[in-house]
CSV table of C-alpha atoms in Angstrom, one decimal:
chain,number,residue,atom,x,y,z
I,1,UNK,CA,-3.3,25.7,8.6
I,2,UNK,CA,-2.5,26.2,5.0
I,3,UNK,CA,-0.1,25.9,2.1
I,4,UNK,CA,0.6,29.3,0.7
I,5,UNK,CA,2.5,28.8,-2.5
I,6,UNK,CA,4.7,26.6,-4.6
I,7,UNK,CA,7.8,27.6,-6.6
I,8,UNK,CA,9.9,25.5,-9.0
I,9,UNK,CA,13.4,26.8,-9.7
I,10,UNK,CA,15.6,25.3,-12.4
I,11,UNK,CA,19.3,24.5,-11.9
I,12,UNK,CA,20.4,27.9,-13.1
I,13,UNK,CA,18.2,29.7,-10.5
I,14,UNK,CA,15.4,30.7,-12.9
I,15,UNK,CA,11.8,30.5,-11.8
I,16,UNK,CA,10.0,28.0,-14.1
I,17,UNK,CA,6.7,27.6,-12.2
I,18,UNK,CA,4.8,29.5,-9.5
I,19,UNK,CA,1.4,28.9,-8.0
I,20,UNK,CA,-0.3,30.8,-5.2
I,21,UNK,CA,-2.5,28.4,-3.4
I,22,UNK,CA,-3.8,30.6,-0.6
I,23,UNK,CA,-3.2,34.3,0.1
I,24,UNK,CA,-4.3,35.4,3.5
I,25,UNK,CA,-6.2,38.7,3.6
I,26,UNK,CA,-4.5,41.3,5.7
I,27,UNK,CA,-6.2,44.4,4.5
I,28,UNK,CA,-7.9,47.4,6.1
I,29,UNK,CA,-10.2,49.9,4.5
I,30,UNK,CA,-10.9,53.3,6.0
I,31,UNK,CA,-12.5,56.6,5.1
I,32,UNK,CA,-10.4,59.6,5.6
I,33,UNK,CA,-11.2,63.3,5.7
I,34,UNK,CA,-8.9,66.0,4.3
I,35,UNK,CA,-5.6,66.4,6.0
I,36,UNK,CA,-4.6,62.7,5.6
I,37,UNK,CA,-3.1,61.7,9.0
I,38,UNK,CA,-0.8,59.1,7.4
I,39,UNK,CA,2.6,59.7,5.9
I,40,UNK,CA,2.9,57.9,2.6
I,41,UNK,CA,6.0,57.4,0.4
I,42,UNK,CA,6.8,55.8,-2.8
I,43,UNK,CA,8.8,52.6,-2.5
I,44,UNK,CA,9.4,50.1,-5.3
I,45,UNK,CA,6.8,51.8,-7.5
I,46,UNK,CA,4.2,51.5,-4.8
I,47,UNK,CA,2.7,53.9,-2.4
I,48,UNK,CA,3.3,52.6,1.1
I,49,UNK,CA,2.7,53.8,4.6
I,50,UNK,CA,5.9,55.2,6.2
I,51,UNK,CA,4.4,56.6,9.4
I,52,UNK,CA,1.1,56.6,11.2
I,53,UNK,CA,0.3,53.0,12.0
I,54,UNK,CA,-3.3,52.6,13.3
I,55,UNK,CA,-6.6,50.7,12.9
I,56,UNK,CA,-5.0,47.7,11.3
I,57,UNK,CA,-3.1,49.9,8.9
I,58,UNK,CA,0.6,49.0,9.4
I,59,UNK,CA,3.8,50.7,8.3
I,60,UNK,CA,4.9,49.0,5.1
I,61,UNK,CA,1.3,48.4,3.9
I,62,UNK,CA,0.6,49.6,0.4
I,63,UNK,CA,-2.4,51.5,-1.1
I,64,UNK,CA,-4.4,48.8,-2.8
I,65,UNK,CA,-7.5,50.7,-3.9
I,66,UNK,CA,-9.1,54.2,-3.6
I,67,UNK,CA,-12.9,54.5,-3.4
I,68,UNK,CA,-13.2,50.8,-4.3
I,69,UNK,CA,-11.2,51.0,-7.5
I,70,UNK,CA,-7.9,49.2,-7.6
I,71,UNK,CA,-4.8,51.3,-8.0
I,72,UNK,CA,-2.1,50.6,-10.6
I,73,UNK,CA,1.3,50.8,-8.9
I,74,UNK,CA,1.8,54.5,-7.8
I,75,UNK,CA,-1.0,55.7,-10.1
I,76,UNK,CA,-4.8,55.7,-9.6
I,77,UNK,CA,-7.0,53.8,-12.0
I,78,UNK,CA,-7.3,56.9,-14.3
I,79,UNK,CA,-3.6,57.5,-14.4
I,80,UNK,CA,-3.1,60.3,-11.8
I,81,UNK,CA,-0.3,60.0,-9.2
I,82,UNK,CA,-1.8,58.8,-6.0
I,83,UNK,CA,0.4,61.1,-3.8
I,84,UNK,CA,-0.8,64.1,-5.8
I,85,UNK,CA,-4.4,62.9,-5.8
I,86,UNK,CA,-4.4,62.6,-2.0
I,87,UNK,CA,-3.0,66.1,-1.6
I,88,UNK,CA,-6.1,67.6,-3.2
I,89,UNK,CA,-8.8,68.6,-0.7
I,90,UNK,CA,-11.6,68.4,-3.3
I,91,UNK,CA,-11.1,64.6,-3.5
I,92,UNK,CA,-12.1,64.0,0.1
I,93,UNK,CA,-13.7,62.3,1.9
I,94,UNK,CA,-11.9,59.3,0.4
I,95,UNK,CA,-11.9,55.6,1.2
I,96,UNK,CA,-8.6,53.9,0.9
I,97,UNK,CA,-7.8,50.2,1.3
I,98,UNK,CA,-4.4,49.3,2.6
I,99,UNK,CA,-2.7,45.9,2.8
I,100,UNK,CA,0.4,43.9,2.2
I,101,UNK,CA,1.4,44.5,-1.4
I,102,UNK,CA,1.1,41.4,-3.6
I,103,UNK,CA,4.3,40.2,-5.2
I,104,UNK,CA,4.6,41.0,-8.9
I,105,UNK,CA,5.8,38.3,-11.3
I,106,UNK,CA,9.1,40.2,-11.6
I,107,UNK,CA,9.6,40.2,-7.9
I,108,UNK,CA,8.8,36.5,-7.8
I,109,UNK,CA,11.4,35.8,-10.4
I,110,UNK,CA,13.9,37.9,-8.4
I,111,UNK,CA,13.1,36.2,-5.1
I,112,UNK,CA,13.4,32.7,-6.6
I,113,UNK,CA,17.0,33.4,-7.9
I,114,UNK,CA,17.8,35.1,-4.6
I,115,UNK,CA,16.8,31.9,-2.8
I,116,UNK,CA,19.0,29.9,-5.3
I,117,UNK,CA,22.0,31.9,-4.1
I,118,UNK,CA,21.1,31.7,-0.4
I,119,UNK,CA,20.8,27.9,-0.8
I,120,UNK,CA,24.4,27.8,-2.1
I,121,UNK,CA,25.8,30.1,0.6
I,122,UNK,CA,24.0,28.0,3.2
I,123,UNK,CA,25.9,24.9,2.2
I,124,UNK,CA,29.2,26.8,1.9
I,125,UNK,CA,29.0,28.1,5.5
I,126,UNK,CA,28.3,24.7,6.9
I,127,UNK,CA,30.3,23.7,10.0
I,128,UNK,CA,29.8,20.0,9.0
I,129,UNK,CA,31.1,18.2,6.0
I,130,UNK,CA,28.8,17.3,3.2
I,131,UNK,CA,25.9,19.6,4.0
I,132,UNK,CA,23.1,20.4,1.5
I,133,UNK,CA,21.7,23.9,1.1
I,134,UNK,CA,18.8,25.3,3.0
I,135,UNK,CA,16.0,22.7,3.4
I,136,UNK,CA,13.7,24.4,5.9
I,137,UNK,CA,13.6,28.1,6.6
I,138,UNK,CA,11.5,29.1,9.6
I,139,UNK,CA,9.9,32.4,10.4
I,140,UNK,CA,7.0,33.2,12.7
I,141,UNK,CA,4.5,33.5,9.9
I,142,UNK,CA,5.5,30.8,7.5
I,143,UNK,CA,7.9,27.9,6.9
I,144,UNK,CA,9.7,27.5,3.6
I,145,UNK,CA,10.5,23.9,2.6
I,146,UNK,CA,12.9,23.2,-0.2
I,147,UNK,CA,13.7,19.9,-1.9
I,148,UNK,CA,16.5,19.8,-4.5
I,149,UNK,CA,16.5,16.9,-6.9
I,150,UNK,CA,19.7,15.2,-8.0
I,151,UNK,CA,19.4,17.0,-11.3
I,152,UNK,CA,19.4,20.4,-9.5
I,153,UNK,CA,15.8,21.4,-9.8
I,154,UNK,CA,14.4,22.9,-6.6
I,155,UNK,CA,10.8,22.5,-5.4
I,156,UNK,CA,9.9,25.1,-2.9
I,157,UNK,CA,6.7,25.0,-0.8
I,158,UNK,CA,5.7,27.8,1.6
I,159,UNK,CA,3.3,26.8,4.2
I,160,UNK,CA,1.9,27.6,7.7
I,161,UNK,CA,4.6,26.8,10.4
I,162,UNK,CA,2.2,24.1,11.8
I,163,UNK,CA,1.4,22.4,8.5
I,164,UNK,CA,2.6,18.8,8.6
I,165,UNK,CA,3.5,16.4,5.8
I,166,UNK,CA,5.3,18.9,3.5
I,167,UNK,CA,8.2,16.5,3.0
I,168,UNK,CA,6.0,13.9,1.3
I,169,UNK,CA,4.2,16.7,-0.6
I,170,UNK,CA,7.6,17.8,-2.1
I,171,UNK,CA,8.4,14.3,-3.3
I,172,UNK,CA,4.8,14.1,-4.7
I,173,UNK,CA,5.4,17.4,-6.6
I,174,UNK,CA,8.6,15.9,-8.0
I,175,UNK,CA,6.7,12.9,-9.2
I,176,UNK,CA,4.0,15.1,-10.8
I,177,UNK,CA,6.8,17.1,-12.5
I,178,UNK,CA,8.4,13.9,-13.8
I,179,UNK,CA,5.0,12.5,-15.0
I,180,UNK,CA,3.3,15.6,-16.5
I,181,UNK,CA,6.1,18.0,-17.4
I,182,UNK,CA,9.1,15.9,-18.3
I,183,UNK,CA,7.0,13.3,-20.2
I,184,UNK,CA,5.2,16.0,-22.1
I,185,UNK,CA,6.7,16.0,-25.6
I,186,UNK,CA,6.0,19.8,-25.9
I,187,UNK,CA,7.9,20.6,-22.8
I,188,UNK,CA,11.5,21.8,-23.1
I,189,UNK,CA,13.8,21.4,-20.2
I,190,UNK,CA,14.7,24.3,-18.0
I,191,UNK,CA,11.8,26.4,-19.5
I,192,UNK,CA,8.6,27.6,-17.8
I,193,UNK,CA,6.2,24.8,-17.2
I,194,UNK,CA,2.9,25.3,-19.1
I,195,UNK,CA,1.2,22.0,-18.9
I,196,UNK,CA,-2.4,21.7,-18.0
I,197,UNK,CA,-2.1,18.2,-16.5
I,198,UNK,CA,0.8,19.4,-14.3
I,199,UNK,CA,-1.4,22.2,-13.0
I,200,UNK,CA,-4.4,20.0,-12.3
I,201,UNK,CA,-2.4,17.3,-10.5
I,202,UNK,CA,-0.4,19.9,-8.5
I,203,UNK,CA,-3.7,21.4,-7.3
I,204,UNK,CA,-5.1,18.1,-6.2
I,205,UNK,CA,-1.9,17.2,-4.4
I,206,UNK,CA,-2.0,20.5,-2.5
I,207,UNK,CA,-5.6,19.8,-1.5
I,208,UNK,CA,-4.7,16.4,-0.2
I,209,UNK,CA,-1.7,17.7,1.7
I,210,UNK,CA,-3.7,20.5,3.3
I,211,UNK,CA,-6.2,17.9,4.6
I,212,UNK,CA,-3.2,16.2,6.1
I,213,UNK,CA,-3.7,13.2,3.9
I,214,UNK,CA,-0.8,11.0,2.8
I,215,UNK,CA,0.2,10.0,-0.7
I,216,UNK,CA,-0.2,6.2,-0.8
I,217,UNK,CA,1.0,4.2,-3.8
I,218,UNK,CA,-1.0,5.1,-6.9
I,219,UNK,CA,-2.6,8.1,-5.4
Q,1,UNK,CA,28.5,-0.5,26.8
Q,2,UNK,CA,27.7,0.0,23.1
Q,3,UNK,CA,28.4,-3.7,22.5
Q,4,UNK,CA,26.1,-4.6,25.4
Q,5,UNK,CA,23.3,-2.5,23.9
Q,6,UNK,CA,23.8,-4.0,20.5
Q,7,UNK,CA,23.6,-7.5,21.9
Q,8,UNK,CA,20.5,-6.6,23.8
Q,9,UNK,CA,19.0,-5.4,20.6
Q,10,UNK,CA,19.3,-8.8,19.0
Q,11,UNK,CA,17.2,-10.4,21.7
Q,12,UNK,CA,13.6,-10.2,20.9
Q,13,UNK,CA,12.3,-8.6,24.1
Q,14,UNK,CA,13.3,-4.9,24.5
Q,15,UNK,CA,12.3,-3.0,27.6
Q,16,UNK,CA,11.2,0.7,27.5
Q,17,UNK,CA,14.4,1.4,29.5
Q,18,UNK,CA,16.4,0.0,26.6
Q,19,UNK,CA,14.9,2.4,24.2
Q,20,UNK,CA,15.4,5.3,26.7
Q,21,UNK,CA,19.1,4.3,27.0
Q,22,UNK,CA,19.5,4.1,23.3
Q,23,UNK,CA,17.9,7.5,22.5
Q,24,UNK,CA,19.9,9.1,25.3
Q,25,UNK,CA,23.1,7.7,23.9
Q,26,UNK,CA,22.1,9.0,20.5
Q,27,UNK,CA,21.4,12.5,21.8
Q,28,UNK,CA,24.7,12.6,23.7
Q,29,UNK,CA,26.5,11.4,20.6
Q,30,UNK,CA,25.0,13.8,18.1
Q,31,UNK,CA,23.5,16.9,19.7
Q,32,UNK,CA,26.0,19.7,19.7
Q,33,UNK,CA,26.8,23.4,19.2
Q,34,UNK,CA,29.1,24.1,16.3
Q,35,UNK,CA,29.8,27.8,16.5
Q,36,UNK,CA,28.4,31.2,17.5
Q,37,UNK,CA,28.6,34.6,15.8
Q,38,UNK,CA,27.6,38.0,17.3
Q,39,UNK,CA,27.2,40.8,14.8
Q,40,UNK,CA,26.4,44.4,15.4
Q,41,UNK,CA,24.0,46.4,13.3
Q,42,UNK,CA,26.7,47.5,10.9
Q,43,UNK,CA,27.8,44.0,10.1
Q,44,UNK,CA,30.9,44.0,12.2
Q,45,UNK,CA,31.5,40.6,13.8
Q,46,UNK,CA,31.8,41.3,17.5
Q,47,UNK,CA,32.5,37.8,18.6
Q,48,UNK,CA,33.1,34.4,17.1
Q,49,UNK,CA,33.7,31.1,18.9
Q,50,UNK,CA,33.6,27.5,17.8
Q,51,UNK,CA,33.3,24.2,19.6
Q,52,UNK,CA,32.7,21.2,17.4
Q,53,UNK,CA,33.3,22.5,13.9
Q,54,UNK,CA,34.5,19.9,11.5
Q,55,UNK,CA,34.6,21.9,8.3
Q,56,UNK,CA,36.0,25.4,7.6
Q,57,UNK,CA,34.4,27.5,4.9
Q,58,UNK,CA,37.8,27.6,3.0
Q,59,UNK,CA,38.1,31.3,3.2
Q,60,UNK,CA,39.7,33.7,5.7
Q,61,UNK,CA,37.7,34.3,8.9
Q,62,UNK,CA,37.1,38.0,7.9
Q,63,UNK,CA,35.6,36.9,4.6
Q,64,UNK,CA,33.5,34.2,6.3
Q,65,UNK,CA,32.0,36.8,8.7
Q,66,UNK,CA,31.1,39.0,5.7
Q,67,UNK,CA,29.6,36.1,3.9
Q,68,UNK,CA,27.6,35.1,6.9
Q,69,UNK,CA,26.3,38.6,7.6
Q,70,UNK,CA,25.5,39.0,3.9
Q,71,UNK,CA,23.6,35.8,3.9
Q,72,UNK,CA,21.6,36.8,7.0
Q,73,UNK,CA,20.9,40.3,5.6
Q,74,UNK,CA,19.6,38.8,2.3
Q,75,UNK,CA,17.5,36.2,4.2
Q,76,UNK,CA,15.9,38.9,6.2
Q,77,UNK,CA,14.9,40.9,3.2
Q,78,UNK,CA,13.9,37.7,1.3
Q,79,UNK,CA,11.7,36.6,4.2
Q,80,UNK,CA,10.1,40.0,4.7
Q,81,UNK,CA,9.1,40.1,1.0
Q,82,UNK,CA,7.9,36.5,0.9
Q,83,UNK,CA,5.8,36.6,4.1
Q,84,UNK,CA,2.1,36.4,3.4
Q,85,UNK,CA,1.3,38.2,6.6
Q,86,UNK,CA,2.9,40.9,8.7
Q,87,UNK,CA,5.8,39.5,10.7
Q,88,UNK,CA,6.6,40.0,14.3
Q,89,UNK,CA,9.9,38.2,15.0
Q,90,UNK,CA,10.7,37.5,11.4
Q,91,UNK,CA,13.4,35.0,10.5
Q,92,UNK,CA,14.0,32.4,13.2
Q,93,UNK,CA,16.1,29.5,11.9
Q,94,UNK,CA,17.0,27.5,8.9
Q,95,UNK,CA,18.3,23.9,8.6
Q,96,UNK,CA,20.1,22.0,6.0
Q,97,UNK,CA,20.8,18.2,5.9
Q,98,UNK,CA,23.6,18.6,8.4
Q,99,UNK,CA,23.2,21.6,10.6
Q,100,UNK,CA,20.7,24.2,11.9
Q,101,UNK,CA,21.2,27.9,12.2
Q,102,UNK,CA,19.4,29.8,14.9
Q,103,UNK,CA,19.0,33.5,14.6
Q,104,UNK,CA,18.0,36.2,17.1
Q,105,UNK,CA,18.0,39.9,16.5
Q,106,UNK,CA,17.5,42.6,19.1
Q,107,UNK,CA,15.6,45.9,18.2
Q,108,UNK,CA,19.0,47.6,18.3
Q,109,UNK,CA,20.2,45.4,15.5
Q,110,UNK,CA,22.6,43.1,17.5
Q,111,UNK,CA,22.4,39.7,15.8
Q,112,UNK,CA,23.2,36.4,17.6
Q,113,UNK,CA,23.7,33.4,15.4
Q,114,UNK,CA,24.3,29.9,16.6
Q,115,UNK,CA,24.9,26.8,14.5
Q,116,UNK,CA,23.9,23.5,16.1
Q,117,UNK,CA,23.0,20.0,15.3
Q,118,UNK,CA,19.7,19.2,13.7
Q,119,UNK,CA,18.2,17.7,16.8
Q,120,UNK,CA,18.3,21.0,18.8
Q,121,UNK,CA,14.8,22.5,19.3
Q,122,UNK,CA,14.0,26.3,19.1
Q,123,UNK,CA,16.9,28.3,20.6
Q,124,UNK,CA,15.4,31.7,20.7
Q,125,UNK,CA,15.3,31.9,24.5
Q,126,UNK,CA,18.9,30.8,24.8
Q,127,UNK,CA,20.1,33.3,22.2
Q,128,UNK,CA,18.1,36.0,24.0
Q,129,UNK,CA,19.7,34.9,27.3
Q,130,UNK,CA,23.2,35.2,25.7
Q,131,UNK,CA,22.3,38.8,24.7
Q,132,UNK,CA,20.6,39.9,28.0
Q,133,UNK,CA,22.7,38.1,30.6
Q,134,UNK,CA,26.1,38.1,28.9
Q,135,UNK,CA,26.3,40.8,26.2
Q,136,UNK,CA,24.4,43.5,28.1
Q,137,UNK,CA,26.0,42.6,31.5
Q,138,UNK,CA,29.6,42.2,30.4
Q,139,UNK,CA,29.9,44.4,27.3
Q,140,UNK,CA,27.3,47.1,27.3
Q,141,UNK,CA,27.8,47.8,31.0
Q,142,UNK,CA,31.5,47.7,30.8
Q,143,UNK,CA,32.9,51.2,30.2
Q,144,UNK,CA,36.2,49.8,28.9
Q,145,UNK,CA,34.5,47.9,26.1
Q,146,UNK,CA,34.2,50.0,22.9
Q,147,UNK,CA,30.9,49.2,21.1
Q,148,UNK,CA,31.2,48.4,17.4
Q,149,UNK,CA,34.5,46.6,17.7
Q,150,UNK,CA,35.6,43.0,18.1
Q,151,UNK,CA,35.0,42.1,21.8
Q,152,UNK,CA,38.2,41.9,23.8
Q,153,UNK,CA,36.7,41.1,27.2
Q,154,UNK,CA,38.1,38.0,28.7
Q,155,UNK,CA,35.4,37.9,31.3
Q,156,UNK,CA,32.7,37.8,28.5
Q,157,UNK,CA,34.5,35.1,26.6
Q,158,UNK,CA,34.9,32.8,29.6
Q,159,UNK,CA,31.3,33.4,30.7
Q,160,UNK,CA,30.0,32.6,27.2
Q,161,UNK,CA,32.2,29.5,27.0
Q,162,UNK,CA,30.8,28.2,30.3
Q,163,UNK,CA,27.2,29.2,29.3
Q,164,UNK,CA,27.4,27.2,26.1
Q,165,UNK,CA,29.2,24.2,27.7
Q,166,UNK,CA,26.3,24.1,30.3
Q,167,UNK,CA,23.6,23.9,27.7
Q,168,UNK,CA,21.6,20.6,27.8
Q,169,UNK,CA,22.3,19.8,24.2
Q,170,UNK,CA,26.0,20.7,24.3
Q,171,UNK,CA,28.2,17.7,23.9
Q,172,UNK,CA,31.9,18.1,23.7
Q,173,UNK,CA,32.6,14.6,22.4
Q,174,UNK,CA,30.1,14.9,19.5
Q,175,UNK,CA,31.2,13.0,16.5
């Protein structure tokens, strides 16, 4: 069980804080000889597998590193196009590491505002009167919990589907936000949160929540 | 009956049966199915029916179907990007403070969406059953039903109606 990440979204839908607490490793490294038996394509400035799923390499996985050196988008570390590099027989045998592509900060920003709209549509399509937006979104790999304050700030926690006690964690994060971001004289509302005390306290709150602890008074 | 239960509540001794009665009463009162949508893979709404819907979205039905499909489409892409691991079933359900939306998608892209009360547990099997025992049996196997259009089959509608009404958590007098 784990807590994957925390997002804070302001009332306009802008991402003002993001923290990755735990990123599970779903990677596979393999050495290939010349005719590469995978079909690769460029998608969102990344080289991803489009056909040839095997040995833990799944369709949709991106090329993360070649011969142990991390790639840079669709380019190798020394600036060559990966697709072209892998077409050249002289570069083989080559060891390639595949895995789920990590989200870039741009993508995180985009996803946060996307959730902001989904939240609003969720309440508009409600069959019952007076519904809030999406509070819990369930998938088979994670559960997203969202808490919107009266002032419109959304605290979003992504956790393992079996992780308990997220509700109290969300309230605790709100408390930490009020104590260490809002009370910080250098913090301006609606802007990205860059406060050391906020970071520290958030991390310890996540640790407590992961150990299924509760937040007693004064904790 | 309600008065009797309330009076009993005031007395200090409460039997386990009292609590069972109380929780049963609550379930009967609140658990319900609000509505059900079936979409095909192009986003056409094949079927819509509602039972205990108290609020309309304030837009025409056609617009509402588009909004619902658009939301599901976005949630699917959102979820597949956010997921820390490779997903198998993908998006399953979401809940707000008042309702819960259950989602089921077949490999061919038919989407079954059911809105229920918050107390209803995982509905994946039920949605799968709607697909396999009703949609496949009465629509796909019916040569007179054109695929990709709003379903006109009366047989399907009546079977679906009785299937939903027979669900353990369906309560017609929800309120």
